[in-house]
Amino acid sequence: MNDLMLQDAAGIRRTQDGRASVFDLLKAAGSKSPRRTWEYLREKYPETVHAVDSVKMPRRDGKKGNLATPVTDVGGWRRILTVLPGVLGKQYRAAVNEMVDQFFDDPEALNTRTLERIEDPEALKRVELRARTKRTNKGVNAQIFSRGGSQQTAAQVANMNNLAVTGHVASDLKAMRKVKETRESFSNLELSLMAVAEELEIAALQQGEVFGHDGIVGTVQGVTSDVSTLRRKYTGPLPHPRDGLLRTII
């Protein structure tokens, strides 16, 4: 018998040092095709691979021979959860979002001691990014309304930002990623880009003599054009589906 445990009570194979099979974790999380899900995550979020090693583990089907299997620890699994599609990934991101919202609604309820109990660096990073984009979004909206913009202006700016950062407008994001609030589904990279876009928009609006809907939208358009170019340079063009059809490449 080799030094790898076949499985524990939950059917998740583990190494002796406590790391677990990513395939088994994905299956437990509800994936019908763990290998396909893992390939999707590796292709779309290559940074998740850094938290995963590959070792040979006994086959689940009882057949002879060991297969190379990705394994990870708790911290690596939490990192995977931040980008995992489906219910479990959504619940994890929603819990972090709720924490950030609670912080802004009642800062005393989420004090320093609470944050210090979060030991996983990826979870802390997620909280930091959500908090930052919460702040930058409030800052952009404050600039919009102080310069004669309306709710329609704010909504158009938000959609311009969504399009620049993700390649999709809000309605498509909500339908595709099955979320009520678009930023719930953002990857860490998308959150970072959104924060940069909104910081630049705040600066651009403050520097220019901008007033009214057209002036605000025109100023923001200059920023989103730059951010969209930056995103395409490092992530490549994204297909933009609408009404079930591939309409354009952004």
C-alpha positions as CSV (number, residue, x, y, z in Angstrom):
1,M,0.0,0.0,0.0
2,N,1.5,3.4,-1.0
3,D,1.6,6.5,1.2
4,L,-1.7,7.9,-0.1
5,M,-5.0,7.3,1.6
6,L,-7.6,6.0,-0.8
7,Q,-10.4,8.2,0.6
8,D,-11.9,9.4,3.8
9,A,-15.4,9.1,5.1
10,A,-16.6,11.8,2.7
11,G,-15.1,10.0,-0.3
12,I,-12.4,12.6,-0.8
13,R,-8.9,11.2,-1.3
14,R,-6.2,12.8,0.7
15,T,-2.4,12.7,1.0
16,Q,-0.7,11.9,4.3
17,D,0.1,15.6,4.7
18,G,-3.6,16.5,4.6
19,R,-3.9,17.8,1.0
20,A,-7.0,16.7,-0.9
21,S,-7.8,15.7,-4.4
22,V,-9.1,18.7,-6.4
23,F,-11.2,16.3,-8.5
24,D,-12.9,14.9,-5.4
25,L,-13.5,18.3,-3.9
26,L,-15.0,19.6,-7.1
27,K,-17.3,16.5,-7.3
28,A,-18.4,17.1,-3.6
29,A,-19.1,20.8,-4.6
30,G,-21.5,19.6,-7.2
31,S,-19.5,19.4,-10.4
32,K,-20.8,16.6,-12.7
33,S,-17.5,16.6,-14.6
34,P,-14.6,17.5,-12.2
35,R,-11.9,17.0,-14.8
36,R,-13.6,19.3,-17.3
37,T,-14.3,21.9,-14.6
38,W,-10.7,21.8,-13.5
39,E,-9.5,22.3,-17.1
40,Y,-11.9,25.2,-17.4
41,L,-10.5,26.8,-14.3
42,R,-6.9,26.2,-15.3
43,E,-7.5,27.9,-18.7
44,K,-9.6,30.8,-17.4
45,Y,-7.9,31.4,-14.1
46,P,-4.3,30.1,-14.4
47,E,-3.4,31.8,-11.1
48,T,-5.3,29.0,-9.3
49,V,-2.7,26.5,-10.6
50,H,-0.1,28.0,-8.3
51,A,-2.0,26.6,-5.3
52,V,-2.1,23.1,-6.7
53,D,0.4,20.3,-7.0
54,S,0.0,17.1,-9.0
55,V,0.6,13.7,-7.3
56,K,-0.2,10.1,-8.3
57,M,-3.2,8.9,-6.4
58,P,-5.1,5.5,-6.4
59,R,-8.0,5.5,-8.8
60,R,-11.5,6.0,-7.5
61,D,-12.9,3.2,-9.6
62,G,-10.7,0.6,-7.8
63,K,-8.8,-0.3,-10.9
64,K,-5.0,-0.9,-10.6
65,G,-2.6,1.9,-11.2
66,N,-2.2,5.4,-10.0
67,L,-3.2,8.5,-11.9
68,A,-1.8,12.0,-11.7
69,T,-4.2,14.0,-9.6
70,P,-4.2,17.7,-8.6
71,V,-4.2,18.2,-4.8
72,T,-4.4,21.3,-2.7
73,D,-4.6,22.4,0.9
74,V,-7.4,24.5,2.6
75,G,-5.9,27.8,1.4
76,G,-5.6,26.5,-2.2
77,W,-9.2,25.3,-2.1
78,R,-10.4,28.6,-0.9
79,R,-8.6,30.3,-3.8
80,I,-10.3,27.9,-6.2
81,L,-13.7,28.7,-4.5
82,T,-13.3,32.4,-5.4
83,V,-13.5,31.6,-9.1
84,L,-15.5,28.4,-9.0
85,P,-18.7,28.5,-11.1
86,G,-21.9,27.2,-9.7
87,V,-23.7,27.3,-6.3
88,L,-20.7,26.7,-4.0
89,G,-18.6,29.4,-5.6
90,K,-21.5,31.8,-5.6
91,Q,-22.1,31.1,-1.9
92,Y,-18.5,31.7,-1.0
93,R,-18.3,35.0,-2.9
94,A,-21.7,36.1,-1.5
95,A,-20.4,35.5,2.1
96,V,-17.4,37.7,1.4
97,N,-19.6,40.3,-0.2
98,E,-21.9,40.3,2.8
99,M,-18.9,40.9,5.1
100,V,-17.8,43.9,3.0
101,D,-21.4,45.3,3.0
102,Q,-21.6,44.9,6.7
103,F,-18.3,46.7,7.2
104,F,-19.6,49.7,5.2
105,D,-23.0,49.7,6.9
106,D,-21.7,49.2,10.4
107,P,-17.9,49.4,10.6
108,E,-17.9,48.5,14.3
109,A,-19.5,45.2,13.5
110,L,-16.5,44.1,11.5
111,N,-13.6,45.4,13.5
112,T,-9.9,44.7,13.3
113,R,-10.1,41.6,15.5
114,T,-12.7,40.1,13.1
115,L,-10.4,40.7,10.1
116,E,-7.4,39.3,12.0
117,R,-9.3,36.0,12.3
118,I,-9.2,35.6,8.5
119,E,-6.0,33.7,8.0
120,D,-6.4,32.8,4.3
121,P,-4.5,35.4,2.1
122,E,-6.9,35.0,-0.8
123,A,-10.0,35.6,1.4
124,L,-8.3,38.8,2.8
125,K,-7.5,39.8,-0.8
126,R,-11.1,39.3,-1.8
127,V,-12.3,41.4,1.1
128,E,-9.8,44.2,0.3
129,L,-10.8,44.3,-3.4
130,R,-14.5,44.3,-2.7
131,A,-14.0,47.1,-0.1
132,R,-11.9,49.1,-2.5
133,T,-14.5,48.8,-5.4
134,K,-17.3,49.7,-3.0
135,R,-15.4,52.9,-2.1
136,T,-14.5,53.8,-5.7
137,N,-18.1,53.1,-6.9
138,K,-19.4,55.5,-4.2
139,G,-16.8,58.0,-5.3
140,V,-17.7,57.9,-9.0
141,N,-21.4,58.3,-8.2
142,A,-20.7,61.2,-5.9
143,Q,-18.8,62.9,-8.8
144,I,-21.7,62.1,-11.2
145,F,-24.4,63.6,-9.0
146,S,-22.4,66.6,-8.0
147,R,-21.9,67.5,-11.7
148,G,-25.5,67.4,-12.7
149,G,-25.7,63.7,-13.6
150,S,-28.8,61.6,-13.0
151,Q,-29.6,58.0,-12.1
152,Q,-29.6,57.3,-15.9
153,T,-26.1,58.8,-16.1
154,A,-24.9,56.6,-13.2
155,A,-26.4,53.5,-14.8
156,Q,-24.8,54.2,-18.1
157,V,-21.4,54.8,-16.5
158,A,-21.8,51.5,-14.6
159,N,-22.5,49.6,-17.8
160,M,-19.6,51.3,-19.6
161,N,-17.3,50.1,-16.7
162,N,-18.8,46.6,-16.8
163,L,-18.2,46.4,-20.5
164,A,-14.6,47.7,-20.3
165,V,-13.7,45.3,-17.4
166,T,-15.5,42.1,-18.3
167,G,-16.5,42.5,-21.9
168,H,-20.2,42.2,-21.0
169,V,-22.9,44.6,-20.0
170,A,-24.7,44.2,-16.6
171,S,-27.8,42.4,-17.9
172,D,-25.6,39.8,-19.7
173,L,-23.4,39.4,-16.7
174,K,-26.3,38.7,-14.4
175,A,-27.8,36.2,-16.8
176,M,-24.6,34.4,-17.6
177,R,-23.2,34.3,-14.1
178,K,-26.5,33.9,-12.3
179,V,-26.0,36.8,-9.8
180,K,-28.2,39.7,-8.7
181,E,-25.3,42.0,-8.2
182,T,-22.6,42.0,-11.0
183,R,-19.6,42.4,-8.8
184,E,-20.5,39.2,-6.8
185,S,-19.2,37.2,-9.8
186,F,-16.1,39.3,-10.6
187,S,-12.7,37.6,-10.5
188,N,-10.0,39.3,-8.4
189,L,-8.5,40.6,-11.7
190,E,-11.8,42.1,-12.7
191,L,-12.3,43.7,-9.3
192,S,-8.8,45.2,-9.6
193,L,-9.5,46.6,-13.1
194,M,-12.8,48.0,-11.9
195,A,-11.1,49.8,-9.0
196,V,-8.5,51.3,-11.4
197,A,-11.2,52.4,-13.9
198,E,-13.2,54.1,-11.2
199,E,-10.2,55.8,-9.6
200,L,-9.2,57.2,-12.9
201,E,-12.8,58.4,-13.6
202,I,-12.9,60.2,-10.3
203,A,-9.6,61.9,-11.1
204,A,-10.7,62.8,-14.7
205,L,-14.0,64.3,-13.5
206,Q,-12.3,66.3,-10.8
207,Q,-9.6,67.7,-13.2
208,G,-12.0,68.8,-16.0
209,E,-14.8,71.3,-16.1
210,V,-17.4,68.6,-16.6
211,F,-21.1,69.1,-16.2
212,G,-24.2,67.3,-17.3
213,H,-24.9,63.9,-18.7
214,D,-23.1,64.2,-22.0
215,G,-20.0,65.7,-20.4
216,I,-19.8,63.0,-17.8
217,V,-20.3,60.2,-20.2
218,G,-17.7,61.6,-22.6
219,T,-15.1,61.9,-19.9
220,V,-15.8,58.4,-18.6
221,Q,-15.7,57.0,-22.1
222,G,-12.0,58.1,-22.5
223,V,-11.1,56.1,-19.4
224,T,-13.1,53.0,-20.2
225,S,-11.5,52.9,-23.7
226,D,-8.1,52.8,-22.1
227,V,-9.1,50.2,-19.6
228,S,-10.7,48.0,-22.3
229,T,-7.5,48.2,-24.3
230,L,-5.5,47.2,-21.3
231,R,-7.8,44.3,-20.5
232,R,-7.7,43.0,-24.1
233,K,-3.9,43.2,-24.1
234,Y,-3.5,40.9,-21.2
235,T,-6.6,38.6,-21.3
236,G,-7.4,38.6,-25.0
237,P,-10.7,39.4,-26.7
238,L,-13.9,38.1,-25.1
239,P,-17.0,36.8,-26.8
240,H,-20.0,38.9,-26.0
241,P,-23.2,36.7,-26.2
242,R,-26.5,38.4,-26.2
243,D,-29.9,36.6,-26.4
244,G,-28.1,33.3,-26.8
245,L,-26.2,34.4,-30.0
246,L,-22.6,35.4,-30.4
247,R,-23.1,39.0,-31.6
248,T,-19.6,40.5,-31.4
249,I,-16.1,40.2,-30.1
250,I,-15.1,42.9,-27.7
